PDB file of C-alpha atoms in Angstrom:
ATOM      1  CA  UNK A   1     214.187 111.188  -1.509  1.00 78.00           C
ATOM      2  CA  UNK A   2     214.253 114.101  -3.964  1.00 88.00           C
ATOM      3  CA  UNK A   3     212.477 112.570  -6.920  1.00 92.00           C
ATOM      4  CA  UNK A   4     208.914 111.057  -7.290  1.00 93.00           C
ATOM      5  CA  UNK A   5     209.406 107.700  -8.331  1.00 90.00           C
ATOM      6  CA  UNK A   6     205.774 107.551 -10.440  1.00 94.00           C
ATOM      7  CA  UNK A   7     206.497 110.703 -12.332  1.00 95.00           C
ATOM      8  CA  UNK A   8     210.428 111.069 -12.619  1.00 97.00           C
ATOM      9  CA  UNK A   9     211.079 107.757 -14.646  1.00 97.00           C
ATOM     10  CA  UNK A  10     209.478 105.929 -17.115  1.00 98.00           C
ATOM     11  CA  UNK A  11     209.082 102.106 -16.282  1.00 98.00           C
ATOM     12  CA  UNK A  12     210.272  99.507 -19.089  1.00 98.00           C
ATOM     13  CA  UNK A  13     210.293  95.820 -17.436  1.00 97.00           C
ATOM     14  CA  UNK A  14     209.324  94.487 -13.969  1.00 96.00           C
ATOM     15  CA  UNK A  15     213.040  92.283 -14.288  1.00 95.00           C
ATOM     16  CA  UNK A  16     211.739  89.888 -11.511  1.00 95.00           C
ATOM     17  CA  UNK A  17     209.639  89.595  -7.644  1.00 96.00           C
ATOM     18  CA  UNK A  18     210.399  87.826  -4.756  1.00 97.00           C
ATOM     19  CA  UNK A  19     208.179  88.154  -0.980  1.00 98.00           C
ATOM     20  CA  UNK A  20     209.027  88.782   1.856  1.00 98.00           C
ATOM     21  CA  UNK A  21     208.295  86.114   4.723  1.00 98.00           C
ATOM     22  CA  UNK A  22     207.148  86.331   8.415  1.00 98.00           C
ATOM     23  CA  UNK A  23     209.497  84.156  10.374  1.00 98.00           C
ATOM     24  CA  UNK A  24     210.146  83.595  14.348  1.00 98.00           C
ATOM     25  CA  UNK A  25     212.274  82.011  16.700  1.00 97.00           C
ATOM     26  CA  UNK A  26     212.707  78.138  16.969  1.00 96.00           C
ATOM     27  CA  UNK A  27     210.763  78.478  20.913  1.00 96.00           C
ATOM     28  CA  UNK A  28     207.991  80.553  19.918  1.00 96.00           C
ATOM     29  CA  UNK A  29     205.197  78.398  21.179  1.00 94.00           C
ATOM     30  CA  UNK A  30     203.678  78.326  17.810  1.00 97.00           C
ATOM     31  CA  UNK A  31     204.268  76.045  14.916  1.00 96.00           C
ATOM     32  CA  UNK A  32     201.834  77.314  11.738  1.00 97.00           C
ATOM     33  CA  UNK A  33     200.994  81.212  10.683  1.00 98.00           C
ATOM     34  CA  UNK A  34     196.921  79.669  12.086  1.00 98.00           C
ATOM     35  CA  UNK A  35     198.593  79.069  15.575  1.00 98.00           C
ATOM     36  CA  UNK A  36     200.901  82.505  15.263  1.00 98.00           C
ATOM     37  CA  UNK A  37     197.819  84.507  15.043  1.00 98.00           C
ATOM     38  CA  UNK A  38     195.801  83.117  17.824  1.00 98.00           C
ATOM     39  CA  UNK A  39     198.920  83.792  20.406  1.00 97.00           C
ATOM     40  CA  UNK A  40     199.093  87.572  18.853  1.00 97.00           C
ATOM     41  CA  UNK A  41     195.930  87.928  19.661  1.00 97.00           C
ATOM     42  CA  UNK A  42     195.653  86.382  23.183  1.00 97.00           C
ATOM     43  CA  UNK A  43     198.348  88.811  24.025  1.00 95.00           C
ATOM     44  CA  UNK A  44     198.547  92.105  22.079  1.00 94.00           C
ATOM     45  CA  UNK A  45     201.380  94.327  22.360  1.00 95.00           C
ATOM     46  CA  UNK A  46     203.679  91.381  23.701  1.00 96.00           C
ATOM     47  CA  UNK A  47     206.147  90.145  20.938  1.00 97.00           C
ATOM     48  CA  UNK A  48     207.785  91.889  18.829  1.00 97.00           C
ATOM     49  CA  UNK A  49     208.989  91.776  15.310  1.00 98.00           C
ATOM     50  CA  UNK A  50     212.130  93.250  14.119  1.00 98.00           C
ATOM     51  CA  UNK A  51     213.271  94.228  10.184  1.00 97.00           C
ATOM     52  CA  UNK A  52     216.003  96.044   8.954  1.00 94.00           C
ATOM     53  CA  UNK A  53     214.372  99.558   9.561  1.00 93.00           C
ATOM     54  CA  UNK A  54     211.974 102.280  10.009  1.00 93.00           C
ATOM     55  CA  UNK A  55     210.158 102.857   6.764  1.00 92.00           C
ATOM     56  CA  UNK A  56     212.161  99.940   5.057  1.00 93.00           C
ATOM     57  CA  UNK A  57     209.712  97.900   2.778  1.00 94.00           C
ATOM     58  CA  UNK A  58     209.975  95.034   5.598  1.00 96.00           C
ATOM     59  CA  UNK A  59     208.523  96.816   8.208  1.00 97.00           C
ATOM     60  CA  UNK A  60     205.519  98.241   5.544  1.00 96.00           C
ATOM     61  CA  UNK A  61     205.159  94.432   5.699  1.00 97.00           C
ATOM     62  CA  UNK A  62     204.676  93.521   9.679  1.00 98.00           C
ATOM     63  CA  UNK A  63     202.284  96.844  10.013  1.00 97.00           C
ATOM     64  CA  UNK A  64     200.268  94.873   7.050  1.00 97.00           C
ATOM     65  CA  UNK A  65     200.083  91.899   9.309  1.00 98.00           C
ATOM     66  CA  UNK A  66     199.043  93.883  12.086  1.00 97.00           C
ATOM     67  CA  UNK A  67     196.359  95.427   9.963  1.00 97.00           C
ATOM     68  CA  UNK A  68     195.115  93.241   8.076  1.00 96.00           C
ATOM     69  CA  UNK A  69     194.564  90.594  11.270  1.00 96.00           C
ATOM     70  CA  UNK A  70     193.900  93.106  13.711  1.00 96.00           C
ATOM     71  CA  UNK A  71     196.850  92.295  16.041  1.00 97.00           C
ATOM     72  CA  UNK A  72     199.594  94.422  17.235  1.00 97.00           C
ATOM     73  CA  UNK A  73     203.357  93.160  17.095  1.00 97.00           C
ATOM     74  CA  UNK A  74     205.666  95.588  18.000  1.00 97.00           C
ATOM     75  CA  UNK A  75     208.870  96.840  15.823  1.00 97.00           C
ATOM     76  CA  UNK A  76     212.089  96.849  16.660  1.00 97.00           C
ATOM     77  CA  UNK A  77     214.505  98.488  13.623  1.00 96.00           C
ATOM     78  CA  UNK A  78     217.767  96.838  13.539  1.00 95.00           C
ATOM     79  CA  UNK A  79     220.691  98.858  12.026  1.00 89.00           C
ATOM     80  CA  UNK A  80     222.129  95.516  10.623  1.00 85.00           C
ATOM     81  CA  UNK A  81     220.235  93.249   8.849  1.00 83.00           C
ATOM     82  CA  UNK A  82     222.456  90.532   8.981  1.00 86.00           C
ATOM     83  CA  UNK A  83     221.511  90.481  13.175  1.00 94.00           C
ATOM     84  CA  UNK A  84     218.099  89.515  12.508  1.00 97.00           C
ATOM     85  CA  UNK A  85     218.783  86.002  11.633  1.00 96.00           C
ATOM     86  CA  UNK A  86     221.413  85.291  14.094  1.00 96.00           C
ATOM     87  CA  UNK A  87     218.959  86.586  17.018  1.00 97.00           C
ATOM     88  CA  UNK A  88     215.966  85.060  15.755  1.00 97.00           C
ATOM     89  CA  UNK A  89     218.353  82.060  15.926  1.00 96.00           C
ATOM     90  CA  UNK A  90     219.396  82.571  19.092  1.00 96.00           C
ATOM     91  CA  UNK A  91     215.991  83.122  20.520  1.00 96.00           C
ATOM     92  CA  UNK A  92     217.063  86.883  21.507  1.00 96.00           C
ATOM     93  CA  UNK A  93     213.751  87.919  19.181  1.00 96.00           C
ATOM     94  CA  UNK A  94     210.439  86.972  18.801  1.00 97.00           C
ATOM     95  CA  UNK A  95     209.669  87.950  15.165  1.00 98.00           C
ATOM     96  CA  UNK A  96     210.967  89.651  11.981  1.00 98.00           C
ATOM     97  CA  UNK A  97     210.119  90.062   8.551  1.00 98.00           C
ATOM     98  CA  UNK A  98     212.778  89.108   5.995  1.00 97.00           C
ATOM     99  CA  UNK A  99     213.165  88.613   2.157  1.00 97.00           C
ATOM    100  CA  UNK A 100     212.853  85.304   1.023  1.00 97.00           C
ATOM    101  CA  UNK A 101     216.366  84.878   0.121  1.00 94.00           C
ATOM    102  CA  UNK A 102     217.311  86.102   3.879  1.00 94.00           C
ATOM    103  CA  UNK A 103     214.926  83.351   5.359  1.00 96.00           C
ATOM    104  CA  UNK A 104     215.124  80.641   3.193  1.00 96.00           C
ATOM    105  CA  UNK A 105     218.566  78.916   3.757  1.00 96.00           C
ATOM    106  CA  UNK A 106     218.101  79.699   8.021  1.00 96.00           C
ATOM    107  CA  UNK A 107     214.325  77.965   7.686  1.00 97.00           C
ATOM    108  CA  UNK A 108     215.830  75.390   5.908  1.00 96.00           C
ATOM    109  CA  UNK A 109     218.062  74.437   8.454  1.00 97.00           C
ATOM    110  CA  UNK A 110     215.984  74.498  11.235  1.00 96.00           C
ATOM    111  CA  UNK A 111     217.577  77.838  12.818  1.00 97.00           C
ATOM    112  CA  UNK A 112     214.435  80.317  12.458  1.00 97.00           C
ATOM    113  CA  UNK A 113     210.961  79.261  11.748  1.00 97.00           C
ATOM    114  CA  UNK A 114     208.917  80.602   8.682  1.00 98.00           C
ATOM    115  CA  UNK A 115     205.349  81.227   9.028  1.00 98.00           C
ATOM    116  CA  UNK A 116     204.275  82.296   5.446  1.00 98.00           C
ATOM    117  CA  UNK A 117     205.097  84.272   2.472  1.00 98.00           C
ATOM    118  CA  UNK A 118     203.677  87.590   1.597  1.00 98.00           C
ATOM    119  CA  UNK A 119     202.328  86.456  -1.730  1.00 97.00           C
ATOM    120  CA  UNK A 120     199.092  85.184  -2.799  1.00 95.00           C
ATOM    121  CA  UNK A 121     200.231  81.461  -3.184  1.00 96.00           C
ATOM    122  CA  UNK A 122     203.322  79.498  -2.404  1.00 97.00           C
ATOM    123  CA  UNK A 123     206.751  80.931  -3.773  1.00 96.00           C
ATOM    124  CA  UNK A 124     207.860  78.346  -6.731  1.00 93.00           C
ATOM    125  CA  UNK A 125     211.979  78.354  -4.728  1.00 93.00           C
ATOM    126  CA  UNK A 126     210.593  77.552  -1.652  1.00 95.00           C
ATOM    127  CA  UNK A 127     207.133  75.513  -1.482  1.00 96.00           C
ATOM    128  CA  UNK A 128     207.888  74.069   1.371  1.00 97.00           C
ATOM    129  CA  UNK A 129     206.552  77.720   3.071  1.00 98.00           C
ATOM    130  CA  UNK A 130     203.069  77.900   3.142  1.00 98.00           C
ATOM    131  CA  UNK A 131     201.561  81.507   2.063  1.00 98.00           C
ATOM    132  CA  UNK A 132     200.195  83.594   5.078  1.00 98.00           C
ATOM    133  CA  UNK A 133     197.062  83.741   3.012  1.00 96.00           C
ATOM    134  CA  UNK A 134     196.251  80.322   3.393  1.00 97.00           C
ATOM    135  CA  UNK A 135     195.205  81.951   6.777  1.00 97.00           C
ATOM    136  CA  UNK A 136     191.937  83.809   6.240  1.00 97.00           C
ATOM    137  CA  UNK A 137     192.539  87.024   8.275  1.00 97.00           C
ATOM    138  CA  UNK A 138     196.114  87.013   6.237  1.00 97.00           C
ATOM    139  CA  UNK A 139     194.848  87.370   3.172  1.00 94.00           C
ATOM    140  CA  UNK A 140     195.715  90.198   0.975  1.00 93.00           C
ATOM    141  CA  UNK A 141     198.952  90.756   2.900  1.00 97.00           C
ATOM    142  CA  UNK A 142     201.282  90.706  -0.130  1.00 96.00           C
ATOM    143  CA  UNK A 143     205.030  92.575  -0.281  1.00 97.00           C
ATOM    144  CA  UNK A 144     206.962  91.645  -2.286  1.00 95.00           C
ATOM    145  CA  UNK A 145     210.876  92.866  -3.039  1.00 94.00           C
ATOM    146  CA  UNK A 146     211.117  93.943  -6.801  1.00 96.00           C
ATOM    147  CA  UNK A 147     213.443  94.761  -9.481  1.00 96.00           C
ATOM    148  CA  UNK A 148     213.235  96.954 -12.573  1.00 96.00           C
ATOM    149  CA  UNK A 149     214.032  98.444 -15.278  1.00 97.00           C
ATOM    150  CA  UNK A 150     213.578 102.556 -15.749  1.00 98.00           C
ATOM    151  CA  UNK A 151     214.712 104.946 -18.360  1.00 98.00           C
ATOM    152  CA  UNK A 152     214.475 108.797 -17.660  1.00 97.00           C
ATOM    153  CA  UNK A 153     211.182 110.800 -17.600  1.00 97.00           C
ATOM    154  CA  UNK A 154     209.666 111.606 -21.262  1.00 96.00           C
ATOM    155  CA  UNK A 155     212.368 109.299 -22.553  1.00 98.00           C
ATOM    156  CA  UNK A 156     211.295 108.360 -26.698  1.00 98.00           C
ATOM    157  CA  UNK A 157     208.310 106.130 -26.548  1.00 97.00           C
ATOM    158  CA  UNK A 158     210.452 103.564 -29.337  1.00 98.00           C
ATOM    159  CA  UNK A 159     213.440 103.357 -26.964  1.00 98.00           C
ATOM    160  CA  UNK A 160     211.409 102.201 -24.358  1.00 98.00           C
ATOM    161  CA  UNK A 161     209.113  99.717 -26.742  1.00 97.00           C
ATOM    162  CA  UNK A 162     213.647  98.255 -27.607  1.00 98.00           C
ATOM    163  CA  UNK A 163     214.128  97.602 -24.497  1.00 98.00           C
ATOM    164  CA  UNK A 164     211.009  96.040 -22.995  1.00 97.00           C
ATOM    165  CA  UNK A 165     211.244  93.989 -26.148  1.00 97.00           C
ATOM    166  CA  UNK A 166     214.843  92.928 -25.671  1.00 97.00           C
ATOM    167  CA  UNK A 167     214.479  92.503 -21.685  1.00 96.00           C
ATOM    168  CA  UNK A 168     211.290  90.372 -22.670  1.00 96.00           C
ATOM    169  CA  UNK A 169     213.442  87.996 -24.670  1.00 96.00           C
ATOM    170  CA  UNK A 170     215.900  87.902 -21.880  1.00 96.00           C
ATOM    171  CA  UNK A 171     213.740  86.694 -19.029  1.00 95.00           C
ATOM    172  CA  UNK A 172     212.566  84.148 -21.337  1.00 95.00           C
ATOM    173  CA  UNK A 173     216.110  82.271 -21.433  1.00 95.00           C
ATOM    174  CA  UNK A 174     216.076  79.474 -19.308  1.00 95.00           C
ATOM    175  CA  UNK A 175     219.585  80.340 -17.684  1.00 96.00           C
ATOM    176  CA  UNK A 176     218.411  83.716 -16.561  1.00 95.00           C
ATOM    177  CA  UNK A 177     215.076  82.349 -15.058  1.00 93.00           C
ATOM    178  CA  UNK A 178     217.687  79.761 -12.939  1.00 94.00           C
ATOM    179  CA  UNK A 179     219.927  82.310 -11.921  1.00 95.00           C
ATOM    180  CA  UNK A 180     216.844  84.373 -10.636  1.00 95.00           C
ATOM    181  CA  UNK A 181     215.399  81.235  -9.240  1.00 93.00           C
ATOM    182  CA  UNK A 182     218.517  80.916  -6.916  1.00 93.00           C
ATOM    183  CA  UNK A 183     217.825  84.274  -5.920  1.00 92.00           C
ATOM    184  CA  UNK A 184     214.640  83.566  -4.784  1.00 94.00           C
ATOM    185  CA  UNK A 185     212.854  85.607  -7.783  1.00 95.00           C
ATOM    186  CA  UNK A 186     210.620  84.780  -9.922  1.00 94.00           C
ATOM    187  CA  UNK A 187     210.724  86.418 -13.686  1.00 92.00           C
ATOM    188  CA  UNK A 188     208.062  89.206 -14.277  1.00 89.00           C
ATOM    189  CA  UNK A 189     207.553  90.133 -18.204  1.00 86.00           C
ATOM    190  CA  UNK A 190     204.864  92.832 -17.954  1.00 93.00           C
ATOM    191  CA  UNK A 191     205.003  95.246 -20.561  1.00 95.00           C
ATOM    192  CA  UNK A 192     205.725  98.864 -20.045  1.00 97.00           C
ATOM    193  CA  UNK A 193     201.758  99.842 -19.394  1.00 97.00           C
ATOM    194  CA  UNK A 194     201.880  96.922 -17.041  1.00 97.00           C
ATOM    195  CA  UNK A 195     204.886  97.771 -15.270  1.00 97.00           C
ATOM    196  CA  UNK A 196     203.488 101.072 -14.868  1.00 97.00           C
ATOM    197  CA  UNK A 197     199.901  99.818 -13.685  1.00 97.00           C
ATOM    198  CA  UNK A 198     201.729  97.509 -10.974  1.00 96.00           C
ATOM    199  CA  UNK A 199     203.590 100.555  -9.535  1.00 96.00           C
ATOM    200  CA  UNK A 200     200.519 102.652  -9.645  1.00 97.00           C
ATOM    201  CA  UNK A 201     198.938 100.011  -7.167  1.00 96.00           C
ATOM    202  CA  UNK A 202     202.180  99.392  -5.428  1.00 95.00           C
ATOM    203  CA  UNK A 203     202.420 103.149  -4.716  1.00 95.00           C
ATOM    204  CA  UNK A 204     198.575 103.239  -3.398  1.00 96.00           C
ATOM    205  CA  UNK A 205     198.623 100.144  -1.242  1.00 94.00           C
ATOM    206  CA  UNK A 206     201.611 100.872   0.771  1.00 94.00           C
ATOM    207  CA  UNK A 207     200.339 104.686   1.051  1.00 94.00           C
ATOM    208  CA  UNK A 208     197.589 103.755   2.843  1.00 95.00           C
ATOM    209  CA  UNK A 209     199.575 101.105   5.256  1.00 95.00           C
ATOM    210  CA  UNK A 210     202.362 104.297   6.179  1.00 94.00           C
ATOM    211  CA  UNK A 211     199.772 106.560   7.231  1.00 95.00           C
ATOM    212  CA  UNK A 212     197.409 103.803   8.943  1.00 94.00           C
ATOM    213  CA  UNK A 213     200.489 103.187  11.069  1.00 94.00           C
ATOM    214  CA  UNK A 214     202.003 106.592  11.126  1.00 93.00           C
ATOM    215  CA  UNK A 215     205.777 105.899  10.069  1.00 91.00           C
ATOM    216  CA  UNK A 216     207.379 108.407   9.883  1.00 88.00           C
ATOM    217  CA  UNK A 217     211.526 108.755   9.051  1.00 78.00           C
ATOM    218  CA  UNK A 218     213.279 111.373  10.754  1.00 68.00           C
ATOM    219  CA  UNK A 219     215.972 113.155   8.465  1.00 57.00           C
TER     220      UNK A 219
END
């Protein structure tokens, strides 16, 4: 891209999160994230994973996996999204990474099994999905998809105390928290500083995961 995301805007509210969520196919021979990681690493290199494409935030999330438990899935961009589910579905995949609100619905049903969410603790629209930290050699992997709210670079420190302010009082309505609940996110009201802080870390973390697994896009 042709701006720097840290220095070009100037954050005002974190609107709302939702993580992403290793899933696989109904016949993988494993049942719980615990069992998932012992067949990765009996047999390195042999399933693969897929997400929606090189550099996208979902594969950032299966090289965290493969760091953070020492394993090695391999990826397989799709140019469709959409695809993922059906061949996970179909058995045509082993693995993928998805957003919550991707997986949910499909893990529901039975038609793709879901291993964990990337967060720190069970996901408040779907507790039935245990968190992939509840595995010890998961821990720590957390992505999560984010939305928020940015004014221009050096905008007037007042205009942005307005709006954090007004989007504050916003996330606190009940009918906005249920219509981001059926999106699968979760309402984040950090202040500005915070907001900023959080991409800070979000910027460091996933630094460090791209050039531990060397993706690169072409382009």
């Amino acid at each position: 891209v042709k701006y720097d995301g840290l220095k070009d805007f100037t954050p005002i509210s974190l609107v709302g999160t939702s993580p992403l969520v290793l899933v696989g196919k109904p016949e993988l021979p494993a049942r719980t994230a615990a069992e998932l990681l012992a067949l990765l690493k009996s047999q390195p290199g042999k399933f693969n994973y897929a997400t929606s494409g090189i550099g996208s935030s979902l594969q950032i999330g299966g090289e965290l996996v493969n760091q953070a438990a020492n394993v090695k899935m391999v990826h397989v961009p799709y140019k469709v999204g959409a695809q993922i589910v059906t061949d996970l579905a179909g058995n045509q995949i082993e693995l993928a990474v998805l957003p919550l609100t991707s997986a949910r619905e499909p893990a529901r049903a039975g038609r793709i099994r879901a291993f964990g969410v990337m967060a720190p603790k069970r996901w408040s629209t779907a507790p039935e999905i245990p968190s992939l930290s509840e595995v010890p050699e998961f821990k720590g992997v957390e992505v999560m998809v984010w939305f928020g709210l940015f004014a221009p670079a050096r905008t007037d420190a007042a205009i942005v105390a307005r709006l954090a302010k007004e989007m504050d009082s916003v996330l606190a309505e009940p009918d906005i928290g249920k219509r981001l609940g059926d999106l699968s996110l979760e309402p984040s009201r950090l202040t500005p500083a915070q907001f900023g802080t959080f991409l800070q870390r979000e910027h460091d973390k996933f630094a460090t995961v791209v050039k531990t697994a060397n993706i690169k896009v072409a382009g």
